[in-house]
Tab-separated table of C-alpha atoms and ligand atoms in Angstrom:
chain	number	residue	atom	x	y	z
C	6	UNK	CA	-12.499	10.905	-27.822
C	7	UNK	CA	-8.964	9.994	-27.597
C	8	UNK	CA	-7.731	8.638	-23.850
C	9	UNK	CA	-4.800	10.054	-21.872
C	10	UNK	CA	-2.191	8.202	-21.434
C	11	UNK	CA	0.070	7.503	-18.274
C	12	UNK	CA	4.021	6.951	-19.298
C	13	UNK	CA	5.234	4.947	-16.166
C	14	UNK	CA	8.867	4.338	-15.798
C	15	UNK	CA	9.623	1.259	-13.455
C	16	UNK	CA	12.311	1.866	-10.657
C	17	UNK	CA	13.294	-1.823	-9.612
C	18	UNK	CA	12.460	-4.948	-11.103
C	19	UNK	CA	11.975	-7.111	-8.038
C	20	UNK	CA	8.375	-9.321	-7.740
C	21	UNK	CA	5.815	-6.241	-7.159
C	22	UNK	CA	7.688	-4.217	-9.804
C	23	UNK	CA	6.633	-7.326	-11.857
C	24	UNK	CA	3.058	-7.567	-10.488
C	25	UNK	CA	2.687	-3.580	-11.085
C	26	UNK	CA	3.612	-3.650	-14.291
C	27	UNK	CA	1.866	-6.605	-15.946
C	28	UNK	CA	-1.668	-4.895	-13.949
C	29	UNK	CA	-0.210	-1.923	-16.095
C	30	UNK	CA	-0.582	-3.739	-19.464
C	31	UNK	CA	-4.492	-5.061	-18.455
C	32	UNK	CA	-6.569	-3.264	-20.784
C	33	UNK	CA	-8.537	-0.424	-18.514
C	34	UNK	CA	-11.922	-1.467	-19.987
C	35	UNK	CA	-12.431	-5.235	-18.784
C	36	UNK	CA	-12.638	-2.811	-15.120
C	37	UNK	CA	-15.041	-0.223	-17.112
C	38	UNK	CA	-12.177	2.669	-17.273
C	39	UNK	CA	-12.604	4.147	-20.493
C	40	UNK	CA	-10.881	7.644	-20.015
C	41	UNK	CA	-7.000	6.823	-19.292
C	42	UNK	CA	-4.728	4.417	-20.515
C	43	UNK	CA	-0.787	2.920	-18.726
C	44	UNK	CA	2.258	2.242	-21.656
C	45	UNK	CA	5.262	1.007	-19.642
C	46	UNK	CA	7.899	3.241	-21.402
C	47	UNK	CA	11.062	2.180	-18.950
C	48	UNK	CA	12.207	0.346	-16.354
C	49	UNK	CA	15.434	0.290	-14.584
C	50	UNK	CA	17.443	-2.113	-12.386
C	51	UNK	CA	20.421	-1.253	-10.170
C	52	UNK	CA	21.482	-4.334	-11.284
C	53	UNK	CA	22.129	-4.314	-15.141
C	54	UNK	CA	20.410	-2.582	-18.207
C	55	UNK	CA	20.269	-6.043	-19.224
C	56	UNK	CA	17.734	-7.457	-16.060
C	57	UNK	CA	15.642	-4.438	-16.804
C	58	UNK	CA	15.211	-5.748	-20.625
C	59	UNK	CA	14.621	-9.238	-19.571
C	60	UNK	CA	11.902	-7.416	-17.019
C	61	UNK	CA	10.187	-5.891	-19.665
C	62	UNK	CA	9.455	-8.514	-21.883
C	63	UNK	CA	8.437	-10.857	-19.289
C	64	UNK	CA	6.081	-8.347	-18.284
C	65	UNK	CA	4.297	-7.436	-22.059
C	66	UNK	CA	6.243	-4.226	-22.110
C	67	UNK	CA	5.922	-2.472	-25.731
C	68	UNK	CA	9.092	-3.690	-27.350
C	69	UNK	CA	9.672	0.363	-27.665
C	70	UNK	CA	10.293	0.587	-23.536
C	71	UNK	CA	13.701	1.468	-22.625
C	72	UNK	CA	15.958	-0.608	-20.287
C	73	UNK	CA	18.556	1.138	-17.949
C	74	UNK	CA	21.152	-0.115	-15.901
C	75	UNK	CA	20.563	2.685	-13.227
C	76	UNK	CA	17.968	5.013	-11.254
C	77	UNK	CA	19.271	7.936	-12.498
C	78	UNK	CA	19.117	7.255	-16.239
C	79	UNK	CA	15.304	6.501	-15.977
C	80	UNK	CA	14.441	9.477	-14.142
C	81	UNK	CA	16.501	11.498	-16.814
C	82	UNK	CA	14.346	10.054	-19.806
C	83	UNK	CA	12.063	12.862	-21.184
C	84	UNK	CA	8.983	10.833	-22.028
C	85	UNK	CA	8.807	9.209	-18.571
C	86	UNK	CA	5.198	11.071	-16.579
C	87	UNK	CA	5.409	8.824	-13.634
C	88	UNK	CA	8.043	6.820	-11.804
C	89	UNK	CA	6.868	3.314	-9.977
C	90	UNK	CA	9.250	3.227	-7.235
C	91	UNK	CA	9.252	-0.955	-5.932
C	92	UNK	CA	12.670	-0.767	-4.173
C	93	UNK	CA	12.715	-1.868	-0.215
C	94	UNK	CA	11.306	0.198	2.444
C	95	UNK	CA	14.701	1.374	3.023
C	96	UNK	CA	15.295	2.818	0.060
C	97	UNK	CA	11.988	4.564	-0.831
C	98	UNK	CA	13.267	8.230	0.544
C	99	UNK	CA	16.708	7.888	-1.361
C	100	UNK	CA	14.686	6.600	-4.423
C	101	UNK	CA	11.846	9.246	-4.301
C	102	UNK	CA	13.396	11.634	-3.534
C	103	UNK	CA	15.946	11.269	-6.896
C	104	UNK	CA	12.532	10.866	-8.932
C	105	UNK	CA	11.001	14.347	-7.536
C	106	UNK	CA	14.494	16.348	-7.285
C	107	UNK	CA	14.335	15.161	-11.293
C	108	UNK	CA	10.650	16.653	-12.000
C	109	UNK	CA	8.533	13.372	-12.106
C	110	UNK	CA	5.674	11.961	-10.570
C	111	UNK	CA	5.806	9.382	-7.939
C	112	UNK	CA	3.796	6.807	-6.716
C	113	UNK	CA	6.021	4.865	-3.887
C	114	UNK	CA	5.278	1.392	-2.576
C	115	UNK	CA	4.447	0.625	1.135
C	116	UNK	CA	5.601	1.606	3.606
C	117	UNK	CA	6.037	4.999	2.164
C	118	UNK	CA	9.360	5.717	4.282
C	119	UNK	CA	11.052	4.335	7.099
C	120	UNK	CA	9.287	7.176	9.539
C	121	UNK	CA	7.744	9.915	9.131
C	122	UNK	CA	10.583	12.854	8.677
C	123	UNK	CA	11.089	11.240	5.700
C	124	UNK	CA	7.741	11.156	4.207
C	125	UNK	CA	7.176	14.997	5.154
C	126	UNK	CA	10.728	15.595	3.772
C	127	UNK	CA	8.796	13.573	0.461
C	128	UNK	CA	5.744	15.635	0.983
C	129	UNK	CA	7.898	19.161	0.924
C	130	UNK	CA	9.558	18.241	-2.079
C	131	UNK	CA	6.461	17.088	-4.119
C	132	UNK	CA	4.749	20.556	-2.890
C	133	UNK	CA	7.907	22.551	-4.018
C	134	UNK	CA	8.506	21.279	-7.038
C	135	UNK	CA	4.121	21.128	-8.326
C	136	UNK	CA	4.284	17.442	-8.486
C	137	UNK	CA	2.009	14.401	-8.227
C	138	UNK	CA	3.046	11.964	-4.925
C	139	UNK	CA	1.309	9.093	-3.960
C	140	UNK	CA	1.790	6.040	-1.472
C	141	UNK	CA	1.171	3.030	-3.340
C	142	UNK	CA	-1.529	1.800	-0.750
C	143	UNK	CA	-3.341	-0.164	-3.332
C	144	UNK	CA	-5.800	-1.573	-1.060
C	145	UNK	CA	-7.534	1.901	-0.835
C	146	UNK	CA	-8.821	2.027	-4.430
C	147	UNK	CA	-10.233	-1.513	-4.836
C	148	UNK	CA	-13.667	-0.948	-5.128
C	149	UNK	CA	-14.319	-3.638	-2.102
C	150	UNK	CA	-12.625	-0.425	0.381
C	151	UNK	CA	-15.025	2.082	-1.939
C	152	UNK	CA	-17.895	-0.375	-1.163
C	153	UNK	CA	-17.103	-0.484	2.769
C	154	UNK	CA	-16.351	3.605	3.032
C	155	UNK	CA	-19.767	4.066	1.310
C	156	UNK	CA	-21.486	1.203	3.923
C	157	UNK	CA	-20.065	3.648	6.421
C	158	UNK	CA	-20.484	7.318	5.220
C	159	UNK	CA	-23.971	6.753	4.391
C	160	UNK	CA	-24.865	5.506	8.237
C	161	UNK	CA	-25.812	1.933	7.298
C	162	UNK	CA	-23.724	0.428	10.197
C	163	UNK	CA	-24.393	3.585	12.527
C	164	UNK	CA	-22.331	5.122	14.080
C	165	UNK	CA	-18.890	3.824	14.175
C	166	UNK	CA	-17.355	3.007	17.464
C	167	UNK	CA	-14.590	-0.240	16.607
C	168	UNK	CA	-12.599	-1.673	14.123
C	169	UNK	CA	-10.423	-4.783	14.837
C	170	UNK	CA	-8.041	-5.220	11.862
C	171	UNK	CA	-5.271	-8.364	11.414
C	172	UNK	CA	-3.224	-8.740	8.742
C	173	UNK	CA	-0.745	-11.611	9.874
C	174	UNK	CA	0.717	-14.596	7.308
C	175	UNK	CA	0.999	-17.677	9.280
C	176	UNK	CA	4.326	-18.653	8.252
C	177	UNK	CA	7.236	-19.730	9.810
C	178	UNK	CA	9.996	-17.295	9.228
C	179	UNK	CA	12.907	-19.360	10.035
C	180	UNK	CA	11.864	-21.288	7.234
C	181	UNK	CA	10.448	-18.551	4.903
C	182	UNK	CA	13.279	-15.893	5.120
C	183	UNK	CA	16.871	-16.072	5.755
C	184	UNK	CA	18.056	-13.322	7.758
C	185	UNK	CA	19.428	-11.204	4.935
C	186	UNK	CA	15.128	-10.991	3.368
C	187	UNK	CA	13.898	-7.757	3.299
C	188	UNK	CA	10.876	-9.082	5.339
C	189	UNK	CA	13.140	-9.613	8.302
C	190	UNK	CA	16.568	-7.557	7.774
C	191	UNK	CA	16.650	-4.395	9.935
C	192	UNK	CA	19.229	-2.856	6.792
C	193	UNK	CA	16.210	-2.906	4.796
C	194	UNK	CA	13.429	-1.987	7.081
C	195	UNK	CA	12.564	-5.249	7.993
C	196	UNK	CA	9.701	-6.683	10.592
C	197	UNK	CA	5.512	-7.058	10.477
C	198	UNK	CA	5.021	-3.507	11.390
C	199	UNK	CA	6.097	-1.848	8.237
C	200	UNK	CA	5.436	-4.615	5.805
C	201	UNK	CA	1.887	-6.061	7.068
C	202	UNK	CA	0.957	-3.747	9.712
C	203	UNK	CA	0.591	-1.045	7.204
C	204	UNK	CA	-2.549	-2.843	6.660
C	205	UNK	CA	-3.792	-3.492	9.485
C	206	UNK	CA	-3.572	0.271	9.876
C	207	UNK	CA	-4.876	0.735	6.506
C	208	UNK	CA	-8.076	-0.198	7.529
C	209	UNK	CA	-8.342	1.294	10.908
C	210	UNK	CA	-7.561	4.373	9.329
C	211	UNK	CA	-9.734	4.196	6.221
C	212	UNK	CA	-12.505	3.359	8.913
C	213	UNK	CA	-12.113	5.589	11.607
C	214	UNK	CA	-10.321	8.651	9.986
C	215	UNK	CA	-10.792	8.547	6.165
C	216	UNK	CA	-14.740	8.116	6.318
C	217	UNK	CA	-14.739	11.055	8.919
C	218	UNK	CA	-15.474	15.198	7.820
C	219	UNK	CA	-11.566	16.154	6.737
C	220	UNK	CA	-12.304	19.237	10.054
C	221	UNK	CA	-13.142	16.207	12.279
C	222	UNK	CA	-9.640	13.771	11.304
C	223	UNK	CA	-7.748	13.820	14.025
C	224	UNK	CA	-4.287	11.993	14.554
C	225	UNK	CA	-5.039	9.034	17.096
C	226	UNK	CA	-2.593	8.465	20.799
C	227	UNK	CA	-0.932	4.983	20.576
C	228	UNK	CA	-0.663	1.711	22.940
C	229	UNK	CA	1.467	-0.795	21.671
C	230	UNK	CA	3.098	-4.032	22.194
C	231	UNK	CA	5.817	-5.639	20.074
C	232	UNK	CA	7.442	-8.816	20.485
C	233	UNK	CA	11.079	-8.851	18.496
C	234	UNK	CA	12.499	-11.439	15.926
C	235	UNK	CA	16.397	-12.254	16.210
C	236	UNK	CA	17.485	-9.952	13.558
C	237	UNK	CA	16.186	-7.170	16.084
C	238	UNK	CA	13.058	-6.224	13.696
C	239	UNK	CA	10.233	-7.486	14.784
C	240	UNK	CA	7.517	-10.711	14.017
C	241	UNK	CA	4.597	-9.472	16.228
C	242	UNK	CA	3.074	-6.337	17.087
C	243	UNK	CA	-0.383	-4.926	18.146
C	244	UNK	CA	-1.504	-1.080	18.612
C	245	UNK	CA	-4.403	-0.069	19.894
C	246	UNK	CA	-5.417	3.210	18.742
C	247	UNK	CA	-7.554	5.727	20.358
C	248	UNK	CA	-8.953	8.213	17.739
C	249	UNK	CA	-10.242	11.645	19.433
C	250	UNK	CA	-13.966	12.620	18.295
C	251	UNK	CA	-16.863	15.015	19.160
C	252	UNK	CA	-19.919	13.419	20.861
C	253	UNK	CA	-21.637	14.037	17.845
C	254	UNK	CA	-19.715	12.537	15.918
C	255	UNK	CA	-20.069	9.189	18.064
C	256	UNK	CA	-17.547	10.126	20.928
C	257	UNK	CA	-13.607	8.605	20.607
C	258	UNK	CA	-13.200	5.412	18.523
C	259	UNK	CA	-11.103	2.690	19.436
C	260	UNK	CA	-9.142	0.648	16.171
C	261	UNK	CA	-7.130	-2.399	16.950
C	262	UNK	CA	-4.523	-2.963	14.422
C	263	UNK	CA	-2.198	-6.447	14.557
C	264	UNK	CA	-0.172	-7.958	12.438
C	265	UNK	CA	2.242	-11.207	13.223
C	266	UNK	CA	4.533	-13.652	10.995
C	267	UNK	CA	3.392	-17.117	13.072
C	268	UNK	CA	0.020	-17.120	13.183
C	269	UNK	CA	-3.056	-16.432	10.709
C	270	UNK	CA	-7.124	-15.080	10.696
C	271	UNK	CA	-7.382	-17.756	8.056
C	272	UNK	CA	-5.897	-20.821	9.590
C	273	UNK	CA	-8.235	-23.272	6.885
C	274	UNK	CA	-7.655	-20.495	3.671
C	275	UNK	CA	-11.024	-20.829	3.702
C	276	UNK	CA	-12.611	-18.068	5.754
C	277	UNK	CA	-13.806	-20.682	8.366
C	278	UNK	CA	-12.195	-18.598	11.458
C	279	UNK	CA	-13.939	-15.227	10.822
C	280	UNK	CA	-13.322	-12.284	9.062
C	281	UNK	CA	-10.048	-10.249	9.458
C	282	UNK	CA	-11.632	-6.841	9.794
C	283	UNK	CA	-14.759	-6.313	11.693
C	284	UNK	CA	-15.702	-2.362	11.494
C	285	UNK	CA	-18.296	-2.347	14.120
C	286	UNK	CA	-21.518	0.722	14.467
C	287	UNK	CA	-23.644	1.045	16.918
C	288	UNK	CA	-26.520	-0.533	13.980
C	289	UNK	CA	-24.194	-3.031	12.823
C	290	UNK	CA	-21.396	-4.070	11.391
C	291	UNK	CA	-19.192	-4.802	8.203
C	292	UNK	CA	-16.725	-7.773	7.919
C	293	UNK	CA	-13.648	-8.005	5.260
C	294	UNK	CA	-12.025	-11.322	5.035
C	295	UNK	CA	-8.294	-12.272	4.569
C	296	UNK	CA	-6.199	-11.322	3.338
C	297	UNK	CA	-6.738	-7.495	4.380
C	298	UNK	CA	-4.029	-6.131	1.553
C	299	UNK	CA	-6.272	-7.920	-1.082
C	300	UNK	CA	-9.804	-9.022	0.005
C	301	UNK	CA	-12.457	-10.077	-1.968
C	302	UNK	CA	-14.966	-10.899	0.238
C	303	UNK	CA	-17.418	-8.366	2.762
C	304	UNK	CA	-20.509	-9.952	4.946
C	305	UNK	CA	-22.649	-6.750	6.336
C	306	UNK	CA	-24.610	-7.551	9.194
C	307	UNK	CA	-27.040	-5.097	11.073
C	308	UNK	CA	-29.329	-5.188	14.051
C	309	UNK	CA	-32.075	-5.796	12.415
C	310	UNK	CA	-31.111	-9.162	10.988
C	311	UNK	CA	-30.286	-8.153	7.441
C	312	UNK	CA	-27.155	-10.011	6.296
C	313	UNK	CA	-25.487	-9.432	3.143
C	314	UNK	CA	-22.377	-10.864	1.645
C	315	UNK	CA	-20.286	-9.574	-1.238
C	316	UNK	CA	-17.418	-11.254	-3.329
C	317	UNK	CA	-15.515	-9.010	-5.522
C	318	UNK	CA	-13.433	-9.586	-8.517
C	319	UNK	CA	-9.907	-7.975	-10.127
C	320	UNK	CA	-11.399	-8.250	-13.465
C	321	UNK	CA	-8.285	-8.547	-16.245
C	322	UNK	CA	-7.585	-10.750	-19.529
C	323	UNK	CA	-5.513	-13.695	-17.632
C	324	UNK	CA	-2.364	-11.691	-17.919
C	325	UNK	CA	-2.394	-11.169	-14.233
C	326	UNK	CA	0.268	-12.350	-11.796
C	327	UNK	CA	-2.136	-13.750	-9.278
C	328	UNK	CA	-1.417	-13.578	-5.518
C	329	UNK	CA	1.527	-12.362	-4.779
C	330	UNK	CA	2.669	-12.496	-1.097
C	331	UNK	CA	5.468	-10.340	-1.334
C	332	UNK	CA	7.983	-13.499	-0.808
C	333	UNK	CA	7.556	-15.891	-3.818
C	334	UNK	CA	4.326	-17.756	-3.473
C	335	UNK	CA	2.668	-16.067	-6.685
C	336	UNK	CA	-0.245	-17.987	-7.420
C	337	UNK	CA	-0.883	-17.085	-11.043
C	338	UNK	CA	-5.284	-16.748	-11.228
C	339	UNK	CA	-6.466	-16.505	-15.071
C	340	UNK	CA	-9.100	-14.734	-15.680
C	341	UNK	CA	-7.899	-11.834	-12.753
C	342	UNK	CA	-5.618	-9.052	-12.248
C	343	UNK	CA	-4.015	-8.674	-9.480
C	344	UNK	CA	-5.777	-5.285	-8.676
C	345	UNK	CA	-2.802	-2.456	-8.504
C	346	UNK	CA	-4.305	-1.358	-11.563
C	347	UNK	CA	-7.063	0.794	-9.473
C	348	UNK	CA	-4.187	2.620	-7.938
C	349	UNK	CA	-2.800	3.143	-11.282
C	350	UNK	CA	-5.707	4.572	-12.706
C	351	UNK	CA	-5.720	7.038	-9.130
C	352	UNK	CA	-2.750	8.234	-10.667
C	353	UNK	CA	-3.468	8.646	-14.165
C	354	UNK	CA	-6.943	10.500	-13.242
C	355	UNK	CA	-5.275	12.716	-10.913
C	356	UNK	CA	-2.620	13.689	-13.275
C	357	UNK	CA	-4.487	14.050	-16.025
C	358	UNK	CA	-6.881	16.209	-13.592
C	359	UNK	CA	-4.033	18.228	-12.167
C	360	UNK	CA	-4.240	16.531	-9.007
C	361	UNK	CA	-1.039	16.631	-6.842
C	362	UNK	CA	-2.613	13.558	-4.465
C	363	UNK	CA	-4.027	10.285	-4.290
C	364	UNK	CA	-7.985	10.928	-3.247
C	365	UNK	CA	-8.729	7.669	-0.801
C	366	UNK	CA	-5.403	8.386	1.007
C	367	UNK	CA	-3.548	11.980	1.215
C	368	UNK	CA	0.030	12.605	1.906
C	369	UNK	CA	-1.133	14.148	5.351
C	370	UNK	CA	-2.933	10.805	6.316
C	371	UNK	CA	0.247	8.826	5.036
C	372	UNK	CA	2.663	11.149	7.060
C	373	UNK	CA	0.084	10.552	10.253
C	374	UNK	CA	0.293	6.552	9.859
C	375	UNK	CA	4.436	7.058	9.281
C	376	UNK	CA	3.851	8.515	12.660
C	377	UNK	CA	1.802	6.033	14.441
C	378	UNK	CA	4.346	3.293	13.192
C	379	UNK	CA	6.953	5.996	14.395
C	380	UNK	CA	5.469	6.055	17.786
C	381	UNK	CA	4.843	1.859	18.094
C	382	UNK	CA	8.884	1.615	17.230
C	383	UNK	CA	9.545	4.204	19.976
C	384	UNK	CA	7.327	2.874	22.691
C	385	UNK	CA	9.284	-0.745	22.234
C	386	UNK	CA	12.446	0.442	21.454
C	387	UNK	CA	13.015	-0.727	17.704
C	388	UNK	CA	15.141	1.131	15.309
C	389	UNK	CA	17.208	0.887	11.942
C	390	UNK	CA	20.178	1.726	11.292
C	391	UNK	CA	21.067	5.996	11.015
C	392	UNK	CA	22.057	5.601	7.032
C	393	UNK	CA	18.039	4.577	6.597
C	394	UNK	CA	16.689	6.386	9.285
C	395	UNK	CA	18.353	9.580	7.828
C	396	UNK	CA	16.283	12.450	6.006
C	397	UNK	CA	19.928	13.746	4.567
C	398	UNK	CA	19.415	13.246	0.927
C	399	UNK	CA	22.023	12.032	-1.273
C	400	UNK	CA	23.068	9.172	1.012
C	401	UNK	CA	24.578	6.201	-0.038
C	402	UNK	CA	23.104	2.976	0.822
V	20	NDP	N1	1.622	-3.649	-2.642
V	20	NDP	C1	1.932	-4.903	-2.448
V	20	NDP	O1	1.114	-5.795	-2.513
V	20	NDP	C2	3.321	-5.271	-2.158
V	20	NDP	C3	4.230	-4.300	-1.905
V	20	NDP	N2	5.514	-4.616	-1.656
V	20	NDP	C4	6.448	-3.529	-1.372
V	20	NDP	O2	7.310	-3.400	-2.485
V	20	NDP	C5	8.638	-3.175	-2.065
V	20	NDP	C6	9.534	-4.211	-2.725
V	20	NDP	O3	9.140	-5.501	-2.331
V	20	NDP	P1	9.431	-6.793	-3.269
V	20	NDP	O4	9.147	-6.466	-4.668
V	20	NDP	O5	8.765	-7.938	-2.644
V	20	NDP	O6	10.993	-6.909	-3.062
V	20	NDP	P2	12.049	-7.662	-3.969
V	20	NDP	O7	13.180	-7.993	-3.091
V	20	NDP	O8	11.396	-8.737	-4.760
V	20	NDP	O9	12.490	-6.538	-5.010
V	20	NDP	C7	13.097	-5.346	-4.605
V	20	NDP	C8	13.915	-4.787	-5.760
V	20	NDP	O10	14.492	-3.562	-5.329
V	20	NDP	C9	15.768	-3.390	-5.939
V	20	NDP	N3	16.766	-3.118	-4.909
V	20	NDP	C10	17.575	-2.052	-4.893
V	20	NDP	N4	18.398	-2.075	-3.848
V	20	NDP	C11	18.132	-3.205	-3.176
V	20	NDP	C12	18.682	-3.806	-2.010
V	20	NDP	N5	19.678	-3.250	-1.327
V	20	NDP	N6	18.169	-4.984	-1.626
V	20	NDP	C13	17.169	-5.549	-2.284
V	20	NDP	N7	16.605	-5.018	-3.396
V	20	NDP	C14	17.095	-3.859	-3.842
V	20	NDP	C15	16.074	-4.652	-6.710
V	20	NDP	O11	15.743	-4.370	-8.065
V	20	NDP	P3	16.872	-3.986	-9.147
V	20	NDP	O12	18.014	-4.942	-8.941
V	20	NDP	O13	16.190	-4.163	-10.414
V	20	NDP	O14	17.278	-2.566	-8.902
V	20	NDP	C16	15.075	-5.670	-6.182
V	20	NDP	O15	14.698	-6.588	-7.158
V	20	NDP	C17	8.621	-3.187	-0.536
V	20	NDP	O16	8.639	-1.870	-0.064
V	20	NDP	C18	7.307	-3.840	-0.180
V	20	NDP	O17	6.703	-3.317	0.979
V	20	NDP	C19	5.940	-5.913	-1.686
V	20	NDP	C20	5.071	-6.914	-1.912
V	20	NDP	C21	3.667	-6.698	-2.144
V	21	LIG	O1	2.465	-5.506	0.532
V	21	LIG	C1	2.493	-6.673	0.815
V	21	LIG	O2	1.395	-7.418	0.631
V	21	LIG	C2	1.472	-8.786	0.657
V	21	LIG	C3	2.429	-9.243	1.713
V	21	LIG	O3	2.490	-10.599	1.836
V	21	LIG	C4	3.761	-8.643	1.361
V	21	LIG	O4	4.775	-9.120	2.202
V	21	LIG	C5	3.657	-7.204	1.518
V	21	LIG	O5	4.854	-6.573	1.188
């Protein structure tokens, strides 16, 4: 039976663009895909057709794959399916929204848009034009979040009341980012909430809302507290979110999402202070350890005294770029993946299935966390600049 095949096109070739893409050359079947296969056909760079060539050799691009010195040439290249878009937060909507306005497929990094006008705005244009759109939560397809939706759908734990979720990197960011680094620059969406709070929220939401009926989802109301950085974006934030539900469905559940630069779940990288996501039933409970955008570990614990712990691995040749923290420290692990190959296969099965949308996590539950993070930036008064904040479409940035 011959396998479909995904043509990605690479928009930026900053360090995920790099991680992406060598997942994207890990053969599917050392993960037990047999179906689908990725080819890299392009990548691009804003900075110089020549950066995108060095890009796609370092990453084991087919020596075939095209390198362009803009956006716009790669979304104009005929045998281009899907575009990887691995720009900033900041530029995602500009970026996207060139990729759909040319006919291709999308699947955008976190956070999916500054707010959430521009998402919809996203979500419009996908629906208008018949094409595939997908935040590039990547978390949501590892088959450690499969393993803890299925722990709750089936009623192991209960019913589910809590989740407490950190995702925060102990690091000092004086010393880890000047002020121009897109983890702390307000120009380029800058600040925990969007960056690491996204998963934090991740798995509140892919607790309490996700594993719920899709009739029963319900958009949660928002408490927040954020505590600002000197750049004006901010290093600390918590939300505590109350999601509305029927009696019978367990009555409202509470998540608490957090996510801070300074301090860490895992002080000793060893697990030794706890899990960083306790999803808590009234029969029990499950526990992900750090860190919560790539975990590998789960400990289930019930009632009745049945413990049960789980390490998971992102199977792959060697080829892998390890852990990479989004600022440098890439930790190269042979023998692994990194793991954004799951999402990739999301988006080859759902193309090749005629599927518009990622499965684990819809545009309309990305467009509801765009506006929970929405409302946590209004309640503490943090914004970005207009020219990113902006759903007009060609703007220059
Ligand atoms: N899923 C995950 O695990 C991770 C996701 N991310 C997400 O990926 C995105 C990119 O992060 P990361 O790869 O770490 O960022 P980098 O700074 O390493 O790369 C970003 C790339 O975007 C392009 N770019 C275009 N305009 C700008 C601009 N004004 N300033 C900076 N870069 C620009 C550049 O590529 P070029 O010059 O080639 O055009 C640059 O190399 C973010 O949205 C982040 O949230 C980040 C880390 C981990
Ligand atoms: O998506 C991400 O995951 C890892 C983090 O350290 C990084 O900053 C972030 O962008």
């Amino acid at each position: 039976m011959s396998k479909f095949t995904l043509r990605w096109g690479i928009l930026a070739t900053g360090g995920i663009a790099e991680s992406f893409s060598r997942d994207l050359t890990v053969n599917p079947e050392t993960r037990k895909v047999k179906d689908i296969q990725h080819e890299i056909v392009a990548a691009a760079s804003s900075s110089s057709a020549d950066r995108a060539g060095q890009f796609l050799k370092k990453v084991g691009a087919p020596s075939s794959a095209k390198a362009y010195g803009s956006y716009e040439e790669l979304v104009a290249d005929k045998n281009v399916d899907i575009i990887y878009v691995a720009t900033p937060h900041s530029h995602h909507y500009q970026n996207a929204m060139l990729c759909l306005e040319a006919g291709k497929n999308v699947l955008c990094e976190k956070a999916f848009t500054v707010n959430a006008a521009q998402a919809k705005k996203l979500v419009e244009k996908a629906k208008e034009k018949n094409l595939f759109l997908m935040e590039a939560v990547w978390t949501r397809y590892f088959p450690l979040s499969v393993y803890v939706r299925e722990v709750i759908t089936s009623g192991k734990i209960g019913k589910v009341h809590r989740t407490f979720a950190d995702l925060s990197i102990g690091t000092q960011p004086e010393d880890a980012f000047d002020n121009s680094h897109r983890m702390v620059n307000p120009e380029l969406a800058g600040g925990a909430l969007l960056d690491l709070g996204i998963y934090a929220l991740t798995w509140v939401f892919q607790t309490l809302y996700h594993t719920q009926p899709e009739s029963a989802r319900k958009a949660p109301t928002v408490a927040s507290s954020l505590k600002k950085y000197p750049t004006g974006a901010d290093e600390m934030t918590t939300m505590l979110l109350t999601f509305p539900r029927s009696e019978e469905l367990g009555g409202d559940a509470h998540g608490i999402a957090t996510t801070a630069f300074r301090v860490t779940p895992d002080p000793d990288g060893k697990g030794s202070a706890g899990p960083a996501i306790r999803v808590q039933g009234d029969k029990g409970e499950v526990q992900v350890f750090h860190p919560a955008f790539r975990p590998t570990k789960t400990k289930l614990i019930l009632n009745d005294g049945t413990v049960e712990e789980k390490e998971f691995t992102h199977p792959g040749p060697g080829k892998g770029s390890g852990f990479y923290n989004g600022f440098g420290d890439d930790k190269n692990s042979e023998g692994e993946g990194h793991g954004m190959f799951w999402e990739a296969d999301e988006c080859a099965f759902a193309i090749k299935e005629g599927r518009k949308e990622g499965q684990y996590e819809g545009l309309q539950e990305s467009v509801v966390i765009m506006e929970t993070m929405d409302e946590v930036r209004k309640q503490n008064g943090m914004t970005y600049p207009e020219k990113i904040e902006t759903t007009k479409y060609p703007t220059q940035l």
